[in-house]
Amino acid sequence: MISVEESVSGVGKIRERLGVLFELLKFRLASLIAFSGAMGYCLGSRDVKSGDMVLFIIASIGITGAANIINQILEKDLDKMMKRTASRPLPSGRITVEQAALWAVILGVGSLAIFVTVFNLTTGLISLLSLVLYGFVYTPLKRVGPIAVFVGAFPGAFPPMIGWVAATNHFGLEPGILFAIQFFWQFPHFWAIAWVLDEDYKRAGFKLLPANGLKDSDTTLQIMIYTLFLLPIGWLPYELGMTGINSAFIATVFGVLFLAQTFHLMRKCTDKTAKQLMFGSFIYLPIVQIAFLLDKL
């Protein structure tokens, strides 16, 4: 007969293992990406069905989680070198590589099955491409140079495009514009993060800052140039009739504020101003995407 203590211990171990699997997902990041995809789905859909939306979000979180796990498997030994990642499940030994890989396969296959059967084949193929680019191309390139940021910007910008294609089964200029906004946004966003975490990244040999790889005016100039693209691109959804004029103004206002932060970083070149730009990027994208969605409604 199993004692109460053994039963409690067994439940505790199950909860701990589930907690590790959940941690591997990087759920907060996966949820933000799923939100971006859901925004594209709602913009493209004439009639949003709640059941399909729930399935789309689940599949989006799952495919993103699978890509995150592949990234963590490949960087297991490198994560041990960095303070912010040393306690992750794999480098800390709380789960084996084989177990993590099985979890990634379950998430990836399950998500792709949803995309293909509930939505369409194109959605599944783009999602698979995103998984491969992030997990197997971007991840090893992080030790090569800033080309990794360019490559990683593609899977990072796919979600709203995937959402549109899932809703319409059509790829055209509209999902391309949604892709472009998120594509150019990622450069100031990620380089601000790379600036703040530069010391930690260097411990693992990651070379992610642009130009000469230093925290200087050359790097801030490139950050500013990519941010500048967001101003004209933010108007295109209105020009294409995807949204109204109100969201175009909101995109412009927040684009100008975002750009102003890059000029502030150019003047100061400090970790503090880079962190401010990083938080500014977190604010810009969801506000602009929500504005596009509300203006359509």
Tab-separated table of C-alpha atoms in Angstrom:
chain	number	residue	atom	x	y	z
A	1	MET	CA	0.000	0.000	0.000
A	2	ILE	CA	1.302	3.457	-0.893
A	3	SER	CA	1.700	5.720	2.119
A	4	VAL	CA	0.434	9.291	2.273
A	5	GLU	CA	4.024	10.556	2.256
A	6	GLU	CA	4.839	8.576	-0.900
A	7	SER	CA	1.663	9.806	-2.579
A	8	VAL	CA	2.451	13.442	-1.760
A	9	SER	CA	6.034	12.945	-2.918
A	10	GLY	CA	4.832	11.438	-6.211
A	11	VAL	CA	2.459	14.335	-6.837
A	12	GLY	CA	5.266	16.758	-6.047
A	13	LYS	CA	7.588	15.108	-8.563
A	14	ILE	CA	4.908	15.224	-11.268
A	15	ARG	CA	4.286	18.910	-10.597
A	16	GLU	CA	8.023	19.569	-10.685
A	17	ARG	CA	8.416	17.772	-14.014
A	18	LEU	CA	5.447	19.623	-15.524
A	19	GLY	CA	6.972	22.857	-14.249
A	20	VAL	CA	10.227	22.066	-16.047
A	21	LEU	CA	8.391	21.311	-19.305
A	22	PHE	CA	6.480	24.576	-18.968
A	23	GLU	CA	9.714	26.465	-18.284
A	24	LEU	CA	11.300	25.030	-21.439
A	25	LEU	CA	8.491	26.588	-23.480
A	26	LYS	CA	9.516	30.119	-22.497
A	27	PHE	CA	5.783	30.667	-22.170
A	28	ARG	CA	5.853	34.453	-21.806
A	29	LEU	CA	7.852	34.867	-25.022
A	30	ALA	CA	5.726	32.253	-26.804
A	31	SER	CA	2.540	34.036	-25.700
A	32	LEU	CA	3.754	37.379	-27.072
A	33	ILE	CA	4.523	35.725	-30.405
A	34	ALA	CA	1.130	33.999	-30.390
A	35	PHE	CA	-0.517	37.379	-29.728
A	36	SER	CA	1.245	38.819	-32.761
A	37	GLY	CA	0.041	35.899	-34.852
A	38	ALA	CA	-3.501	36.241	-33.531
A	39	MET	CA	-3.469	39.913	-34.504
A	40	GLY	CA	-2.635	38.941	-38.093
A	41	TYR	CA	-5.360	36.287	-38.011
A	42	CYS	CA	-7.975	38.794	-36.858
A	43	LEU	CA	-6.904	41.381	-39.430
A	44	GLY	CA	-7.200	38.848	-42.234
A	45	SER	CA	-10.397	37.119	-41.107
A	46	ARG	CA	-13.853	38.316	-42.056
A	47	ASP	CA	-15.460	36.275	-39.306
A	48	VAL	CA	-13.278	35.271	-36.358
A	49	LYS	CA	-14.426	31.967	-34.889
A	50	SER	CA	-13.484	31.608	-31.247
A	51	GLY	CA	-12.742	27.873	-31.567
A	52	ASP	CA	-10.357	28.394	-34.477
A	53	MET	CA	-8.720	31.304	-32.662
A	54	VAL	CA	-8.050	29.167	-29.593
A	55	LEU	CA	-6.546	26.415	-31.745
A	56	PHE	CA	-4.409	28.952	-33.610
A	57	ILE	CA	-3.044	30.374	-30.348
A	58	ILE	CA	-2.335	26.881	-28.974
A	59	ALA	CA	-0.497	25.902	-32.172
A	60	SER	CA	1.423	29.193	-32.196
A	61	ILE	CA	2.586	28.722	-28.613
A	62	GLY	CA	3.460	25.098	-29.370
A	63	ILE	CA	5.561	25.767	-32.496
A	64	THR	CA	7.320	28.661	-30.773
A	65	GLY	CA	7.956	26.499	-27.739
A	66	ALA	CA	9.452	23.772	-29.943
A	67	ALA	CA	11.808	26.308	-31.553
A	68	ASN	CA	12.780	27.630	-28.114
A	69	ILE	CA	13.574	24.114	-26.910
A	70	ILE	CA	15.756	23.393	-29.952
A	71	ASN	CA	17.597	26.622	-29.202
A	72	GLN	CA	18.131	25.583	-25.582
A	73	ILE	CA	19.326	22.093	-26.537
A	74	LEU	CA	21.921	23.458	-28.952
A	75	GLU	CA	23.054	26.102	-26.471
A	76	LYS	CA	22.980	23.921	-23.365
A	77	ASP	CA	26.715	24.187	-22.675
A	78	LEU	CA	26.820	27.877	-23.624
A	79	ASP	CA	23.934	28.660	-21.281
A	80	LYS	CA	26.065	27.399	-18.395
A	81	MET	CA	28.474	30.279	-19.050
A	82	MET	CA	25.907	33.062	-18.727
A	83	LYS	CA	24.415	34.248	-15.456
A	84	ARG	CA	20.894	34.766	-16.769
A	85	THR	CA	20.652	31.300	-18.369
A	86	ALA	CA	22.705	29.045	-16.068
A	87	SER	CA	19.603	28.046	-14.087
A	88	ARG	CA	17.577	26.948	-17.112
A	89	PRO	CA	16.340	23.317	-17.052
A	90	LEU	CA	19.003	21.879	-19.378
A	91	PRO	CA	22.204	23.511	-18.072
A	92	SER	CA	21.047	22.970	-14.479
A	93	GLY	CA	20.452	19.256	-15.167
A	94	ARG	CA	16.758	19.248	-14.266
A	95	ILE	CA	15.912	17.520	-17.551
A	96	THR	CA	17.903	15.499	-20.068
A	97	VAL	CA	18.519	16.446	-23.693
A	98	GLU	CA	16.545	13.374	-24.821
A	99	GLN	CA	13.526	14.350	-22.736
A	100	ALA	CA	13.670	17.943	-23.966
A	101	ALA	CA	13.978	16.782	-27.575
A	102	LEU	CA	10.927	14.512	-27.192
A	103	TRP	CA	8.943	17.443	-25.772
A	104	ALA	CA	10.019	19.604	-28.740
A	105	VAL	CA	8.911	16.905	-31.200
A	106	ILE	CA	5.514	16.564	-29.508
A	107	LEU	CA	4.964	20.316	-29.541
A	108	GLY	CA	6.231	20.784	-33.096
A	109	VAL	CA	4.347	17.903	-34.693
A	110	GLY	CA	1.147	18.676	-32.780
A	111	SER	CA	1.266	22.351	-33.737
A	112	LEU	CA	1.970	21.658	-37.401
A	113	ALA	CA	-0.909	19.159	-37.470
A	114	ILE	CA	-3.269	21.863	-36.189
A	115	PHE	CA	-2.011	24.422	-38.699
A	116	VAL	CA	-2.415	22.054	-41.652
A	117	THR	CA	-5.703	20.348	-40.731
A	118	VAL	CA	-7.611	23.247	-39.179
A	119	PHE	CA	-6.230	26.021	-41.382
A	120	ASN	CA	-4.201	25.299	-44.533
A	121	LEU	CA	-0.985	23.784	-45.851
A	122	THR	CA	0.688	27.162	-46.465
A	123	THR	CA	0.312	28.075	-42.800
A	124	GLY	CA	1.957	24.820	-41.818
A	125	LEU	CA	4.836	25.235	-44.269
A	126	ILE	CA	5.644	28.796	-43.174
A	127	SER	CA	5.490	27.690	-39.531
A	128	LEU	CA	7.866	24.814	-40.275
A	129	LEU	CA	10.235	27.203	-42.061
A	130	SER	CA	10.123	29.497	-39.038
A	131	LEU	CA	11.009	26.596	-36.729
A	132	VAL	CA	13.956	25.506	-38.905
A	133	LEU	CA	15.333	29.029	-39.363
A	134	TYR	CA	15.183	29.851	-35.669
A	135	GLY	CA	16.283	26.534	-34.257
A	136	PHE	CA	18.876	25.348	-36.753
A	137	VAL	CA	20.130	28.463	-38.568
A	138	TYR	CA	19.820	31.476	-36.266
A	139	THR	CA	20.987	29.612	-33.155
A	140	PRO	CA	24.441	28.498	-34.428
A	141	LEU	CA	24.968	31.846	-36.200
A	142	LYS	CA	24.882	33.714	-32.880
A	143	ARG	CA	28.572	32.894	-32.408
A	144	VAL	CA	29.451	33.908	-35.966
A	145	GLY	CA	28.362	37.528	-35.996
A	146	PRO	CA	25.466	40.004	-36.329
A	147	ILE	CA	24.282	38.155	-39.448
A	148	ALA	CA	22.441	36.041	-36.867
A	149	VAL	CA	20.185	38.991	-36.051
A	150	PHE	CA	19.274	39.412	-39.729
A	151	VAL	CA	18.513	35.707	-40.124
A	152	GLY	CA	16.606	35.580	-36.824
A	153	ALA	CA	14.483	38.541	-37.870
A	154	PHE	CA	12.762	36.365	-40.488
A	155	PRO	CA	11.202	33.764	-38.157
A	156	GLY	CA	10.635	36.564	-35.664
A	157	ALA	CA	8.557	38.474	-38.215
A	158	PHE	CA	6.582	35.498	-39.549
A	159	PRO	CA	3.820	35.328	-36.844
A	160	PRO	CA	1.469	38.097	-38.104
A	161	MET	CA	1.982	36.867	-41.662
A	162	ILE	CA	1.202	33.311	-40.563
A	163	GLY	CA	-1.955	34.584	-38.876
A	164	TRP	CA	-3.122	36.356	-42.036
A	165	VAL	CA	-2.417	33.309	-44.212
A	166	ALA	CA	-4.193	31.048	-41.708
A	167	ALA	CA	-7.301	33.225	-41.988
A	168	THR	CA	-7.268	33.776	-45.746
A	169	ASN	CA	-5.177	30.962	-47.292
A	170	HIS	CA	-3.701	33.745	-49.399
A	171	PHE	CA	-0.259	35.292	-49.456
A	172	GLY	CA	0.021	38.777	-50.904
A	173	LEU	CA	0.988	42.358	-50.150
A	174	GLU	CA	-1.065	42.602	-46.951
A	175	PRO	CA	0.677	39.824	-44.992
A	176	GLY	CA	3.951	41.057	-46.488
A	177	ILE	CA	3.398	44.465	-44.884
A	178	LEU	CA	2.610	42.883	-41.510
A	179	PHE	CA	5.835	40.904	-41.878
A	180	ALA	CA	7.830	44.037	-42.793
A	181	ILE	CA	6.687	46.000	-39.731
A	182	GLN	CA	7.735	43.254	-37.351
A	183	PHE	CA	10.907	42.552	-39.359
A	184	PHE	CA	12.315	46.095	-39.073
A	185	TRP	CA	11.128	46.441	-35.462
A	186	GLN	CA	13.281	43.509	-34.419
A	187	PHE	CA	16.613	45.204	-35.144
A	188	PRO	CA	16.320	48.032	-32.588
A	189	HIS	CA	14.541	45.643	-30.241
A	190	PHE	CA	17.147	42.896	-30.338
A	191	TRP	CA	20.196	45.145	-30.534
A	192	ALA	CA	18.990	47.020	-27.465
A	193	ILE	CA	18.783	43.666	-25.654
A	194	ALA	CA	22.207	42.664	-26.996
A	195	TRP	CA	23.625	45.985	-25.747
A	196	VAL	CA	22.264	45.486	-22.237
A	197	LEU	CA	23.377	41.827	-22.093
A	198	ASP	CA	26.628	42.308	-23.996
A	199	GLU	CA	28.881	41.239	-21.130
A	200	ASP	CA	26.873	38.069	-20.515
A	201	TYR	CA	26.696	37.277	-24.235
A	202	LYS	CA	30.457	37.603	-24.585
A	203	ARG	CA	30.934	34.867	-21.983
A	204	ALA	CA	29.257	32.473	-24.413
A	205	GLY	CA	31.004	33.894	-27.480
A	206	PHE	CA	27.865	35.492	-28.931
A	207	LYS	CA	28.600	38.294	-31.424
A	208	LEU	CA	25.337	40.114	-31.972
A	209	LEU	CA	25.935	43.870	-31.960
A	210	PRO	CA	26.227	45.407	-35.457
A	211	ALA	CA	29.007	47.443	-37.074
A	212	ASN	CA	32.227	46.756	-35.149
A	213	GLY	CA	30.408	44.939	-32.361
A	214	LEU	CA	30.997	47.736	-29.873
A	215	LYS	CA	28.574	49.795	-27.829
A	216	ASP	CA	29.316	52.998	-29.719
A	217	SER	CA	27.925	55.527	-32.207
A	218	ASP	CA	28.352	53.164	-35.189
A	219	THR	CA	26.063	50.633	-33.533
A	220	THR	CA	23.506	53.274	-32.550
A	221	LEU	CA	23.481	54.615	-36.125
A	222	GLN	CA	22.432	51.221	-37.459
A	223	ILE	CA	19.778	50.934	-34.756
A	224	MET	CA	18.417	54.326	-35.770
A	225	ILE	CA	18.353	53.495	-39.501
A	226	TYR	CA	16.267	50.345	-39.017
A	227	THR	CA	13.886	52.181	-36.675
A	228	LEU	CA	13.426	54.905	-39.286
A	229	PHE	CA	11.887	52.360	-41.698
A	230	LEU	CA	8.979	51.873	-39.292
A	231	LEU	CA	7.586	55.360	-40.016
A	232	PRO	CA	6.616	54.874	-43.697
A	233	ILE	CA	5.807	51.178	-43.275
A	234	GLY	CA	3.398	51.984	-40.434
A	235	TRP	CA	1.210	53.883	-42.929
A	236	LEU	CA	0.941	51.057	-45.456
A	237	PRO	CA	-1.874	49.077	-43.741
A	238	TYR	CA	-4.031	52.207	-44.079
A	239	GLU	CA	-2.972	52.783	-47.690
A	240	LEU	CA	-3.916	49.179	-48.534
A	241	GLY	CA	-7.309	49.498	-46.839
A	242	MET	CA	-6.428	46.985	-44.113
A	243	THR	CA	-7.080	49.514	-41.323
A	244	GLY	CA	-8.240	53.101	-40.860
A	245	ILE	CA	-6.514	56.462	-40.585
A	246	ASN	CA	-6.547	56.462	-36.768
A	247	SER	CA	-4.146	53.534	-36.485
A	248	ALA	CA	-1.865	55.144	-39.082
A	249	PHE	CA	-1.549	58.218	-36.857
A	250	ILE	CA	-0.940	56.053	-33.782
A	251	ALA	CA	1.744	54.102	-35.642
A	252	THR	CA	3.364	57.389	-36.667
A	253	VAL	CA	3.280	58.907	-33.182
A	254	PHE	CA	4.742	55.836	-31.501
A	255	GLY	CA	7.197	55.407	-34.358
A	256	VAL	CA	8.468	58.946	-33.786
A	257	LEU	CA	8.749	58.319	-30.035
A	258	PHE	CA	10.587	55.063	-30.697
A	259	LEU	CA	12.932	56.849	-33.112
A	260	ALA	CA	13.542	59.586	-30.532
A	261	GLN	CA	14.771	56.914	-28.135
A	262	THR	CA	17.363	55.809	-30.692
A	263	PHE	CA	18.644	59.410	-30.945
A	264	HIS	CA	18.836	59.504	-27.150
A	265	LEU	CA	20.924	56.320	-27.258
A	266	MET	CA	23.167	57.901	-29.914
A	267	ARG	CA	23.862	60.857	-27.637
A	268	LYS	CA	24.442	58.894	-24.432
A	269	CYS	CA	25.644	55.409	-25.525
A	270	THR	CA	24.933	53.993	-22.068
A	271	ASP	CA	23.392	50.772	-20.785
A	272	LYS	CA	20.634	52.831	-19.171
A	273	THR	CA	19.519	54.406	-22.453
A	274	ALA	CA	19.781	51.028	-24.213
A	275	LYS	CA	17.501	49.546	-21.566
A	276	GLN	CA	15.044	52.406	-22.107
A	277	LEU	CA	15.059	51.643	-25.835
A	278	MET	CA	14.494	47.966	-25.074
A	279	PHE	CA	11.397	48.749	-23.009
A	280	GLY	CA	10.299	51.224	-25.678
A	281	SER	CA	10.362	48.394	-28.213
A	282	PHE	CA	8.190	46.277	-25.927
A	283	ILE	CA	5.649	49.111	-25.885
A	284	TYR	CA	5.733	50.057	-29.582
A	285	LEU	CA	4.796	46.780	-31.242
A	286	PRO	CA	1.741	45.674	-29.199
A	287	ILE	CA	0.287	49.196	-29.156
A	288	VAL	CA	0.597	49.561	-32.924
A	289	GLN	CA	-0.789	46.074	-33.541
A	290	ILE	CA	-3.725	46.632	-31.187
A	291	ALA	CA	-4.381	49.981	-32.925
A	292	PHE	CA	-4.471	48.230	-36.322
A	293	LEU	CA	-6.918	45.652	-35.000
A	294	LEU	CA	-9.238	48.131	-33.268
A	295	ASP	CA	-9.248	50.399	-36.314
A	296	LYS	CA	-10.389	47.491	-38.459
A	297	LEU	CA	-13.237	46.734	-36.041
